[in-house]
């Protein structure tokens, strides 16, 4: 197998939640593999810093809310204008608003749903429309969309029913889009993470909870943001050209057999 199939040369990838953590690590890896990045985040300073540090003209930094459908459409338009086409999307943006079920407010519920589920739909739809239009116009190269889920969406979680429900919904988005768009050679897959060393998981990794979680992970450690970015890039690349509608767990064995 040629090593080129594992590269992203000439591919333009939209990454949401690109200012820090997994999104930032993913953006850096896409650049290393030869691609360009349309970096999206609410944190304007963060994505601008990423673009500045990357140097050159291979990063387009755009700030806004993924929950805004019009913003998603605008991102695709600006990305196409800058790089010619969108070849991949990673729906990575996320927030947490933890609370036990009986204490959770409707606002906490809705905020998480807006970002994780509605936000993923907005960008899936906007990028998908572009990819389908290219296909109908004769370009059969298709595209790859990767939605980021979580073990919380497969096993449940305590204190974050909003997050668990949203991440379960992301699995449904993946399967439906994969079935609808396969004939256009647009592949749609999910990567689900366990506990990754990012600002979002600081509470879980704290002294109070760390041992409880680590005992359930056969590899016995947290994931590094860069190492979980690699399976995402695999799904974006031609190495996964016959993979669609699948859920890949990168969690150190936390969900073996499930």
Coordinates of N, CA and C in Angstrom, one line a residue:
X1 N 0.8 -1.2 0.0 CA 0.0 0.0 0.0 C 0.9 1.2 0.0
X2 N 0.6 2.2 -0.9 CA 1.3 3.4 -0.9 C 1.1 4.2 0.3
X3 N 2.1 4.9 0.8 CA 1.9 5.7 2.0 C 1.0 6.9 1.7
X4 N 0.9 7.2 0.4 CA 0.1 8.4 0.1 C -1.4 8.2 0.5
X5 N -1.9 7.0 0.6 CA -3.3 6.8 1.0 C -3.5 7.3 2.5
X6 N -2.4 7.4 3.3 CA -2.6 7.8 4.7 C -2.3 9.3 4.8
X7 N -2.1 10.0 3.7 CA -1.9 11.4 3.7 C -3.1 12.2 3.4
X8 N -3.0 13.5 3.6 CA -4.2 14.4 3.3 C -3.7 15.5 2.3
X9 N -2.8 15.1 1.4 CA -2.3 16.1 0.5 C -3.5 16.7 -0.3
X10 N -3.5 18.0 -0.4 CA -4.5 18.7 -1.2 C -5.9 18.6 -0.6
X11 N -6.1 18.1 0.6 CA -7.4 18.0 1.2 C -7.7 19.2 2.1
X12 N -8.8 19.8 2.0 CA -9.2 20.9 2.9 C -10.2 20.4 3.9
X13 N -9.9 20.5 5.2 CA -10.6 19.9 6.2 C -11.2 21.0 7.2
X14 N -12.5 21.0 7.3 CA -13.1 21.9 8.3 C -13.1 21.2 9.7
X15 N -12.6 21.9 10.7 CA -12.5 21.3 12.0 C -13.2 22.3 13.0
X16 N -14.3 21.8 13.6 CA -14.9 22.7 14.6 C -14.3 22.4 16.0
X17 N -14.3 23.4 16.8 CA -13.7 23.3 18.1 C -12.2 23.2 18.0
X18 N -11.6 24.1 17.1 CA -10.2 23.9 16.7 C -9.3 24.8 17.5
X19 N -9.8 25.5 18.5 CA -8.9 26.4 19.2 C -8.0 25.7 20.3
X20 N -8.4 24.6 20.8 CA -7.6 23.9 21.8 C -7.9 22.4 21.8
X21 N -7.3 21.7 22.7 CA -7.5 20.3 22.9 C -7.4 19.4 21.6
X22 N -8.4 18.5 21.5 CA -8.4 17.6 20.3 C -8.4 18.3 19.0
X23 N -9.3 19.4 18.9 CA -9.4 20.1 17.7 C -8.1 20.7 17.2
X24 N -7.4 21.3 18.2 CA -6.1 21.9 17.8 C -5.1 20.9 17.4
X25 N -5.0 19.8 18.2 CA -4.1 18.7 17.8 C -4.4 18.1 16.5
X26 N -5.7 18.0 16.2 CA -6.1 17.5 14.9 C -5.7 18.4 13.8
X27 N -5.9 19.7 13.9 CA -5.6 20.7 12.9 C -4.1 20.6 12.6
X28 N -3.3 20.5 13.7 CA -1.8 20.5 13.5 C -1.4 19.2 12.7
X29 N -2.1 18.1 13.0 CA -1.8 16.8 12.3 C -2.2 16.9 10.8
X30 N -3.4 17.5 10.6 CA -3.8 17.6 9.2 C -2.8 18.4 8.4
X31 N -2.3 19.5 8.9 CA -1.2 20.2 8.3 C 0.0 19.4 8.0
X32 N 0.4 18.6 9.0 CA 1.6 17.8 8.8 C 1.4 16.7 7.7
X33 N 0.1 16.3 7.5 CA -0.2 15.3 6.5 C -0.5 15.9 5.1
X34 N -0.2 17.2 5.0 CA -0.3 17.9 3.7 C -1.6 18.6 3.4
X35 N -2.5 18.6 4.4 CA -3.8 19.2 4.1 C -3.9 20.7 4.5
X36 N -5.0 21.3 4.3 CA -5.3 22.7 4.7 C -6.4 22.6 5.8
X37 N -6.5 23.6 6.6 CA -7.5 23.5 7.7 C -8.4 24.8 7.7
X38 N -9.7 24.6 7.8 CA -10.6 25.6 8.1 C -11.0 25.5 9.6
X39 N -10.4 26.3 10.4 CA -10.5 26.2 11.8 C -11.6 27.0 12.4
X40 N -12.5 26.4 13.1 CA -13.8 27.0 13.5 C -13.8 26.9 15.1
X41 N -14.2 28.0 15.7 CA -14.3 28.0 17.2 C -15.0 29.3 17.6
X42 N -15.7 29.2 18.8 CA -16.2 30.4 19.4 C -15.1 31.3 19.9
X43 N -13.9 30.7 20.2 CA -12.8 31.4 20.7 C -12.0 32.0 19.6
X44 N -12.3 33.3 19.2 CA -11.7 33.9 18.1 C -10.1 34.0 18.3
X45 N -9.7 34.4 19.5 CA -8.3 34.5 19.8 C -7.6 33.2 19.6
X46 N -8.2 32.1 20.0 CA -7.6 30.8 19.9 C -7.4 30.3 18.5
X47 N -8.4 30.5 17.6 CA -8.2 30.0 16.3 C -7.3 31.0 15.5
X48 N -7.3 32.2 15.8 CA -6.4 33.2 15.2 C -4.9 32.8 15.6
X49 N -4.8 32.5 16.8 CA -3.4 32.1 17.3 C -2.9 30.8 16.6
X50 N -3.8 29.9 16.4 CA -3.5 28.6 15.7 C -3.0 29.0 14.2
X51 N -3.8 29.9 13.6 CA -3.5 30.3 12.2 C -2.1 31.0 12.2
X52 N -1.9 31.8 13.1 CA -0.6 32.6 13.2 C 0.6 31.7 13.4
X53 N 0.4 30.7 14.3 CA 1.5 29.8 14.7 C 1.7 28.8 13.5
X54 N 0.7 28.4 12.8 CA 0.9 27.5 11.7 C 1.6 28.2 10.5
X55 N 1.5 29.5 10.4 CA 2.2 30.2 9.4 C 1.7 29.9 8.0
X56 N 2.1 30.7 7.0 CA 1.7 30.5 5.7 C 0.2 30.8 5.5
X57 N -0.3 30.1 4.4 CA -1.7 30.4 4.1 C -2.6 29.1 4.1
X58 N -2.2 28.2 4.9 CA -2.9 26.9 4.9 C -4.0 26.8 6.0
X59 N -4.2 27.8 6.8 CA -5.2 27.8 7.8 C -6.1 29.0 7.7
X60 N -7.4 28.7 7.6 CA -8.5 29.8 7.6 C -9.2 29.7 8.9
X61 N -9.0 30.8 9.7 CA -9.6 30.8 11.0 C -10.9 31.6 11.0
X62 N -12.0 31.0 11.5 CA -13.3 31.6 11.5 C -14.0 31.4 12.9
X63 N -14.5 32.5 13.4 CA -15.0 32.4 14.8 C -16.5 32.6 14.7
X64 N -17.2 31.7 15.5 CA -18.7 31.8 15.5 C -19.2 30.5 16.2
X65 N -20.5 30.5 16.4 CA -21.2 29.4 17.1 C -21.6 28.3 16.1
X66 N -21.3 27.1 16.4 CA -21.7 26.0 15.6 C -23.2 25.8 15.6
X67 N -23.9 26.3 16.6 CA -25.3 26.2 16.8 C -26.1 27.1 15.8
X68 N -25.3 28.0 15.1 CA -25.9 29.0 14.2 C -25.8 28.4 12.8
X69 N -27.0 28.0 12.3 CA -27.0 27.3 10.9 C -26.5 28.2 9.9
X70 N -26.8 29.5 9.9 CA -26.3 30.5 8.9 C -24.8 30.6 9.0
X71 N -24.2 30.5 10.2 CA -22.7 30.5 10.3 C -22.1 29.3 9.6
X72 N -22.7 28.1 9.8 CA -22.2 26.9 9.2 C -22.2 27.1 7.7
X73 N -23.2 27.6 7.1 CA -23.3 27.8 5.7 C -22.2 28.8 5.2
X74 N -22.0 29.8 6.0 CA -21.0 30.8 5.7 C -19.6 30.3 5.8
X75 N -19.3 29.4 6.7 CA -18.0 28.7 6.9 C -17.7 28.0 5.6
X76 N -18.7 27.2 5.1 CA -18.4 26.4 3.9 C -18.1 27.4 2.7
X77 N -18.9 28.4 2.6 CA -18.7 29.4 1.5 C -17.3 30.0 1.5
X78 N -16.9 30.4 2.7 CA -15.6 31.1 2.8 C -14.5 30.1 2.6
X79 N -14.7 28.8 3.1 CA -13.7 27.8 3.0 C -13.5 27.4 1.5
X80 N -14.6 27.3 0.7 CA -14.5 27.0 -0.7 C -13.8 28.2 -1.4
X81 N -14.2 29.4 -1.1 CA -13.6 30.6 -1.7 C -12.1 30.6 -1.5
X82 N -11.6 30.1 -0.3 CA -10.2 30.2 0.0 C -9.4 29.0 -0.6
X83 N -10.0 27.8 -0.4 CA -9.2 26.6 -0.8 C -9.8 25.8 -2.0
X84 N -10.9 26.3 -2.5 CA -11.4 25.6 -3.7 C -12.5 24.6 -3.5
X85 N -12.5 23.9 -2.4 CA -13.5 22.9 -2.1 C -13.3 22.5 -0.6
X86 N -14.3 21.8 -0.1 CA -14.2 21.2 1.2 C -14.2 19.7 1.0
X87 N -13.1 19.0 1.5 CA -13.0 17.6 1.3 C -13.3 16.7 2.5
X88 N -13.3 17.4 3.7 CA -13.5 16.7 4.9 C -14.1 17.6 6.0
X89 N -14.8 17.0 6.9 CA -15.3 17.7 8.1 C -15.1 16.9 9.3
X90 N -14.7 17.6 10.4 CA -14.7 16.9 11.7 C -15.5 17.7 12.7
X91 N -16.7 17.2 13.1 CA -17.6 17.8 14.1 C -17.0 17.5 15.5
X92 N -16.2 18.4 16.0 CA -15.5 18.2 17.2 C -15.9 19.2 18.3
X93 N -16.5 20.3 18.0 CA -16.9 21.3 19.0 C -17.7 20.7 20.1
X94 N -17.4 21.1 21.4 CA -18.1 20.6 22.5 C -18.0 21.4 23.8
X95 N -19.0 21.3 24.6 CA -19.0 21.9 25.9 C -19.6 20.9 26.9
X96 N -19.4 21.2 28.2 CA -20.1 20.4 29.2 C -20.8 21.4 30.2
X97 N -22.0 20.9 30.6 CA -22.8 21.7 31.6 C -23.3 20.6 32.6
X98 N -22.4 20.1 33.5 CA -22.8 19.0 34.3 C -23.8 19.3 35.4
X99 N -24.6 18.3 35.7 CA -25.6 18.4 36.8 C -26.3 17.1 36.9
X100 N -26.7 16.7 38.1 CA -27.5 15.4 38.2 C -28.8 15.7 37.6
X101 N -29.5 14.6 37.2 CA -30.7 14.7 36.4 C -31.7 15.6 37.1
X102 N -32.0 15.3 38.4 CA -33.1 16.1 39.1 C -32.7 17.5 39.3
X103 N -31.5 17.9 39.1 CA -31.1 19.3 39.3 C -30.8 20.0 38.1
X104 N -30.7 19.3 36.9 CA -30.3 20.0 35.7 C -31.4 20.9 35.2
X105 N -31.0 22.1 34.8 CA -31.9 23.1 34.3 C -32.1 22.9 32.8
X106 N -33.2 23.4 32.3 CA -33.5 23.3 30.9 C -32.4 24.0 30.1
X107 N -31.9 25.1 30.6 CA -30.8 25.8 30.0 C -29.6 25.0 29.8
X108 N -29.2 24.3 30.9 CA -28.0 23.4 30.8 C -28.2 22.3 29.8
X109 N -29.4 21.7 29.8 CA -29.8 20.7 28.8 C -29.6 21.3 27.4
X110 N -30.2 22.4 27.1 CA -30.3 23.0 25.8 C -28.9 23.4 25.3
X111 N -28.1 24.0 26.1 CA -26.8 24.5 25.7 C -26.0 23.4 25.2
X112 N -26.0 22.2 25.8 CA -25.2 21.1 25.4 C -25.8 20.5 24.1
X113 N -27.1 20.4 24.0 CA -27.7 19.9 22.8 C -27.4 20.8 21.6
X114 N -27.5 22.1 21.9 CA -27.2 23.1 20.8 C -25.8 22.9 20.2
X115 N -24.8 22.7 21.0 CA -23.5 22.6 20.5 C -23.2 21.2 19.9
X116 N -23.5 20.2 20.7 CA -23.1 18.8 20.3 C -23.9 18.2 19.2
X117 N -25.2 18.4 19.3 CA -26.2 17.7 18.4 C -26.6 18.6 17.3
X118 N -27.2 19.8 17.6 CA -27.6 20.7 16.6 C -26.4 21.3 15.8
X119 N -25.3 21.5 16.5 CA -24.1 22.0 15.9 C -23.5 21.0 14.9
X120 N -23.5 19.8 15.3 CA -23.0 18.7 14.4 C -23.9 18.6 13.2
X121 N -25.2 18.7 13.4 CA -26.2 18.6 12.3 C -25.9 19.8 11.3
X122 N -25.8 21.0 11.9 CA -25.6 22.2 11.0 C -24.4 22.1 10.1
X123 N -23.3 21.6 10.6 CA -22.1 21.5 9.8 C -22.1 20.3 8.9
X124 N -22.7 19.2 9.4 CA -23.0 18.0 8.5 C -23.8 18.4 7.3
X125 N -24.8 19.2 7.5 CA -25.7 19.6 6.4 C -25.0 20.5 5.5
X126 N -24.3 21.5 6.0 CA -23.7 22.5 5.2 C -22.6 21.9 4.3
X127 N -21.7 21.1 4.9 CA -20.6 20.5 4.2 C -21.2 19.4 3.3
X128 N -22.2 18.7 3.7 CA -22.8 17.7 2.9 C -23.4 18.2 1.6
X129 N -24.1 19.3 1.7 CA -24.7 20.0 0.6 C -23.6 20.3 -0.5
X130 N -22.5 20.8 0.0 CA -21.4 21.2 -0.9 C -20.8 19.9 -1.6
X131 N -20.6 18.9 -0.8 CA -20.1 17.6 -1.4 C -21.0 17.0 -2.4
X132 N -22.3 17.0 -2.1 CA -23.3 16.4 -3.0 C -23.4 17.2 -4.3
X133 N -23.3 18.5 -4.1 CA -23.3 19.4 -5.3 C -22.1 19.1 -6.2
X134 N -21.0 18.9 -5.6 CA -19.8 18.6 -6.4 C -20.0 17.2 -7.1
X135 N -20.6 16.3 -6.4 CA -20.8 14.9 -7.0 C -21.8 15.0 -8.2
X136 N -22.9 15.7 -8.0 CA -23.9 15.9 -9.0 C -23.3 16.6 -10.2
X137 N -22.3 17.4 -10.0 CA -21.6 18.2 -11.1 C -20.6 17.4 -11.8
X138 N -20.4 16.1 -11.4 CA -19.4 15.3 -12.1 C -18.2 14.9 -11.3
X139 N -17.9 15.6 -10.2 CA -16.8 15.3 -9.3 C -17.1 14.1 -8.4
X140 N -16.5 13.0 -8.7 CA -16.9 11.8 -7.9 C -15.9 11.5 -6.7
X141 N -15.1 12.5 -6.4 CA -14.1 12.3 -5.3 C -14.8 12.1 -4.0
X142 N -16.0 12.6 -3.9 CA -16.7 12.5 -2.6 C -16.1 13.3 -1.5
X143 N -16.1 12.7 -0.3 CA -15.6 13.4 0.9 C -15.8 12.5 2.1
X144 N -15.2 13.0 3.2 CA -15.3 12.2 4.5 C -15.7 13.1 5.6
X145 N -16.7 12.7 6.4 CA -17.1 13.4 7.5 C -16.9 12.6 8.8
X146 N -16.4 13.1 9.8 CA -16.1 12.4 11.0 C -16.8 13.2 12.2
X147 N -17.8 12.5 12.8 CA -18.5 13.1 13.9 C -17.8 12.6 15.2
X148 N -17.6 13.5 16.2 CA -17.0 13.0 17.4 C -18.0 12.7 18.5
X149 N -18.0 11.5 18.9 CA -19.0 11.1 20.0 C -18.2 10.8 21.2
X150 N -18.7 9.9 22.1 CA -18.0 9.7 23.4 C -18.6 8.4 23.9
X151 N -17.8 7.8 24.8 CA -18.3 6.6 25.6 C -19.6 7.0 26.3
X152 N -19.7 8.2 26.7 CA -21.0 8.6 27.4 C -22.2 8.4 26.6
X153 N -22.0 8.4 25.2 CA -23.2 8.2 24.3 C -23.5 6.7 24.1
X154 N -22.6 5.8 24.6 CA -22.8 4.4 24.4 C -23.0 3.7 25.7
X155 N -22.5 4.2 26.8 CA -22.6 3.5 28.1 C -23.4 4.3 29.1
X156 N -23.6 5.6 28.8 CA -24.3 6.4 29.8 C -23.2 7.1 30.7
X157 N -23.6 8.0 31.4 CA -22.7 8.7 32.3 C -23.5 9.3 33.5
X158 N -22.8 9.6 34.6 CA -23.4 10.1 35.8 C -23.1 11.6 35.8
X159 N -24.2 12.4 36.0 CA -24.0 13.9 36.1 C -24.0 14.6 34.8
X160 N -24.2 13.9 33.7 CA -24.2 14.6 32.4 C -25.2 14.0 31.4
X161 N -26.4 13.9 31.8 CA -27.4 13.3 30.9 C -27.5 14.1 29.6
X162 N -27.3 15.4 29.7 CA -27.4 16.2 28.5 C -26.3 15.8 27.5
X163 N -25.1 15.6 28.0 CA -23.9 15.2 27.2 C -24.1 13.8 26.6
X164 N -24.5 12.9 27.5 CA -24.7 11.5 27.1 C -25.7 11.4 26.0
X165 N -26.8 12.1 26.2 CA -27.9 12.0 25.2 C -27.5 12.6 23.8
X166 N -26.8 13.8 23.9 CA -26.3 14.4 22.7 C -25.3 13.5 21.9
X167 N -24.4 12.9 22.7 CA -23.4 12.1 22.0 C -24.0 10.8 21.4
X168 N -25.1 10.3 22.1 CA -25.8 9.2 21.5 C -26.5 9.6 20.2
X169 N -27.0 10.8 20.2 CA -27.6 11.4 19.0 C -26.7 11.5 17.9
X170 N -25.4 11.8 18.2 CA -24.4 11.9 17.1 C -24.2 10.6 16.4
X171 N -24.3 9.5 17.1 CA -24.3 8.2 16.5 C -25.4 8.0 15.4
X172 N -26.6 8.5 15.8 CA -27.7 8.5 14.8 C -27.4 9.3 13.6
X173 N -26.9 10.5 13.8 CA -26.6 11.4 12.7 C -25.6 10.7 11.7
X174 N -24.6 10.0 12.3 CA -23.7 9.3 11.5 C -24.3 8.2 10.6
X175 N -25.1 7.4 11.2 CA -25.7 6.3 10.5 C -26.7 6.7 9.4
X176 N -27.5 7.7 9.7 CA -28.4 8.2 8.7 C -27.7 8.9 7.5
X177 N -26.8 9.7 7.8 CA -26.0 10.4 6.7 C -25.2 9.4 5.9
X178 N -24.6 8.4 6.6 CA -23.9 7.4 5.8 C -24.8 6.7 4.8
X179 N -26.0 6.3 5.2 CA -26.9 5.6 4.3 C -27.4 6.5 3.2
X180 N -27.7 7.8 3.5 CA -28.2 8.7 2.4 C -27.1 9.1 1.4
X181 N -25.9 9.2 1.9 CA -24.8 9.8 1.0 C -23.8 8.9 0.5
X182 N -23.9 7.6 0.8 CA -23.0 6.6 0.2 C -22.9 6.7 -1.3
X183 N -24.1 6.8 -1.9 CA -24.1 6.8 -3.4 C -23.4 8.0 -4.0
X184 N -23.1 9.0 -3.2 CA -22.3 10.1 -3.7 C -20.8 10.0 -3.3
X185 N -20.5 8.9 -2.7 CA -19.1 8.6 -2.2 C -18.7 9.6 -1.1
X186 N -19.7 10.0 -0.3 CA -19.5 10.8 0.9 C -19.6 9.8 2.1
X187 N -18.4 9.6 2.7 CA -18.4 8.7 3.8 C -18.6 9.4 5.2
X188 N -19.3 8.8 6.1 CA -19.6 9.4 7.4 C -19.4 8.4 8.5
X189 N -18.5 8.8 9.4 CA -18.1 7.9 10.5 C -18.1 8.6 11.8
X190 N -18.0 7.9 12.9 CA -17.9 8.4 14.2 C -16.6 7.9 14.9
X191 N -15.9 8.8 15.6 CA -14.9 8.4 16.5 C -15.4 8.8 17.9
X192 N -15.4 7.8 18.8 CA -15.8 8.0 20.2 C -14.6 7.9 21.1
X193 N -14.5 8.9 22.0 CA -13.3 8.9 22.9 C -13.7 8.5 24.3
X194 N -12.7 8.1 25.1 CA -12.8 7.9 26.5 C -12.4 9.2 27.2
X195 N -11.4 9.1 28.0 CA -10.9 10.3 28.7 C -9.6 10.8 28.1
X196 N -9.7 12.0 27.4 CA -8.5 12.6 26.8 C -8.1 13.7 27.6
X197 N -6.8 13.9 27.7 CA -6.2 15.0 28.5 C -6.4 16.4 27.8
X198 N -7.6 16.9 28.1 CA -8.0 18.3 27.6 C -8.6 19.1 28.7
X199 N -8.8 20.4 28.6 CA -9.4 21.2 29.6 C -10.8 20.6 30.0
X200 N -11.5 20.0 29.1 CA -12.9 19.6 29.3 C -13.0 18.4 30.3
X201 N -11.9 17.7 30.4 CA -11.9 16.5 31.3 C -11.1 16.7 32.6
X202 N -10.9 17.9 33.0 CA -10.1 18.2 34.2 C -10.7 17.6 35.4
X203 N -12.1 17.7 35.5 CA -12.8 17.2 36.7 C -12.6 15.7 36.8
X204 N -12.9 15.0 35.7 CA -12.7 13.5 35.7 C -11.3 13.0 36.1
X205 N -10.3 13.8 35.6 CA -9.0 13.4 35.9 C -8.4 13.9 37.2
X206 N -9.3 14.6 38.0 CA -8.9 15.1 39.3 C -8.7 13.9 40.3
X207 N -8.0 14.2 41.4 CA -7.7 13.2 42.4 C -8.9 12.5 42.9
X208 N -10.1 13.2 42.9 CA -11.3 12.7 43.5 C -11.8 11.5 42.6
X209 N -11.7 11.6 41.3 CA -12.3 10.6 40.4 C -11.3 9.8 39.6
X210 N -10.0 10.2 39.6 CA -9.1 9.6 38.6 C -9.0 8.0 38.8
X211 N -8.8 7.6 40.0 CA -8.7 6.1 40.2 C -9.9 5.3 39.8
X212 N -11.1 5.8 40.0 CA -12.3 5.2 39.6 C -12.3 4.9 38.1
X213 N -11.9 5.9 37.3 CA -11.9 5.8 35.8 C -10.7 5.0 35.3
X214 N -9.6 5.2 35.9 CA -8.4 4.5 35.4 C -8.5 3.0 35.6
X215 N -9.2 2.6 36.6 CA -9.3 1.2 36.9 C -10.2 0.5 35.8
X216 N -11.0 1.3 35.1 CA -11.8 0.7 34.0 C -11.2 0.8 32.6
X217 N -10.0 1.3 32.5 CA -9.3 1.4 31.3 C -8.1 0.4 31.2
X218 N -8.2 -0.6 30.4 CA -7.2 -1.6 30.3 C -5.8 -1.1 30.1
X219 N -5.7 -0.1 29.2 CA -4.4 0.5 29.0 C -3.8 1.3 30.1
X220 N -4.7 1.6 31.1 CA -4.3 2.2 32.4 C -3.8 3.6 32.3
X221 N -4.2 4.4 31.3 CA -3.8 5.8 31.3 C -4.8 6.6 30.5
X222 N -4.7 8.0 30.6 CA -5.5 8.8 29.8 C -4.9 8.9 28.4
X223 N -5.8 9.3 27.5 CA -5.3 9.5 26.1 C -4.7 10.9 25.9
X224 N -3.7 11.0 25.0 CA -3.2 12.3 24.6 C -4.0 12.8 23.4
X225 N -4.2 14.1 23.4 CA -5.0 14.7 22.3 C -4.4 14.3 20.9
X226 N -3.1 14.3 20.8 CA -2.5 14.0 19.5 C -2.8 12.5 19.1
X227 N -2.7 11.6 20.0 CA -2.9 10.2 19.6 C -4.4 9.9 19.2
X228 N -5.3 10.6 19.8 CA -6.7 10.4 19.3 C -7.0 11.1 18.0
X229 N -6.1 12.1 17.7 CA -6.3 12.8 16.4 C -5.9 11.8 15.2
X230 N -5.1 10.8 15.5 CA -4.6 9.9 14.4 C -5.8 9.1 13.8
X231 N -6.6 8.4 14.6 CA -7.7 7.7 14.0 C -8.7 8.6 13.2
X232 N -8.8 9.8 13.6 CA -9.7 10.7 12.8 C -9.1 10.9 11.4
X233 N -7.8 11.2 11.4 CA -7.1 11.4 10.1 C -7.1 10.1 9.3
X234 N -7.1 9.0 9.9 CA -7.3 7.7 9.1 C -8.6 7.7 8.4
X235 N -9.7 8.1 9.1 CA -11.0 8.1 8.5 C -11.1 9.2 7.4
X236 N -10.4 10.3 7.5 CA -10.4 11.3 6.5 C -9.6 10.9 5.3
X237 N -8.7 10.0 5.4 CA -7.8 9.6 4.3 C -8.4 8.5 3.4
X238 N -7.6 8.3 2.3 CA -8.0 7.2 1.4 C -7.8 5.8 2.0
X239 N -7.1 5.8 3.1 CA -6.9 4.5 3.7 C -8.2 3.9 4.2
X240 N -9.2 4.8 4.4 CA -10.5 4.4 4.9 C -11.6 4.5 3.8
X241 N -11.2 4.4 2.6 CA -12.1 4.6 1.4 C -13.3 3.7 1.4
X242 N -13.2 2.6 2.1 CA -14.4 1.6 2.1 C -15.0 1.5 3.5
X243 N -14.8 2.6 4.2 CA -15.4 2.6 5.6 C -16.4 3.7 5.7
X244 N -17.6 3.3 6.0 CA -18.7 4.4 6.2 C -19.7 3.8 7.2
X245 N -20.3 4.7 7.9 CA -21.4 4.3 8.9 C -20.8 3.6 10.1
X246 N -19.6 3.7 10.4 CA -18.9 3.0 11.5 C -18.6 3.8 12.7
X247 N -18.6 3.2 13.9 CA -18.2 3.9 15.1 C -16.9 3.3 15.6
X248 N -15.9 4.1 15.6 CA -14.5 3.7 16.1 C -14.3 4.2 17.5
X249 N -14.0 3.3 18.4 CA -13.7 3.8 19.8 C -12.2 3.9 20.0
X250 N -11.8 5.1 20.4 CA -10.4 5.3 20.8 C -10.4 5.6 22.3
X251 N -10.4 4.6 23.1 CA -10.6 4.8 24.5 C -9.8 3.9 25.4
X252 N -8.7 3.3 24.9 CA -7.9 2.5 25.8 C -8.5 1.2 26.2
X253 N -9.6 0.8 25.5 CA -10.2 -0.5 25.9 C -11.4 -0.4 26.8
X254 N -11.8 0.8 27.1 CA -12.9 1.1 28.0 C -14.2 0.4 27.6
X255 N -14.4 0.2 26.4 CA -15.7 -0.4 25.9 C -15.4 -1.7 25.1
X256 N -14.5 -2.5 25.5 CA -14.2 -3.8 24.8 C -15.4 -4.6 24.8
X257 N -15.8 -5.1 23.6 CA -16.9 -6.0 23.4 C -18.2 -5.3 23.3
X258 N -18.3 -4.0 23.3 CA -19.6 -3.3 23.2 C -19.6 -2.2 22.1

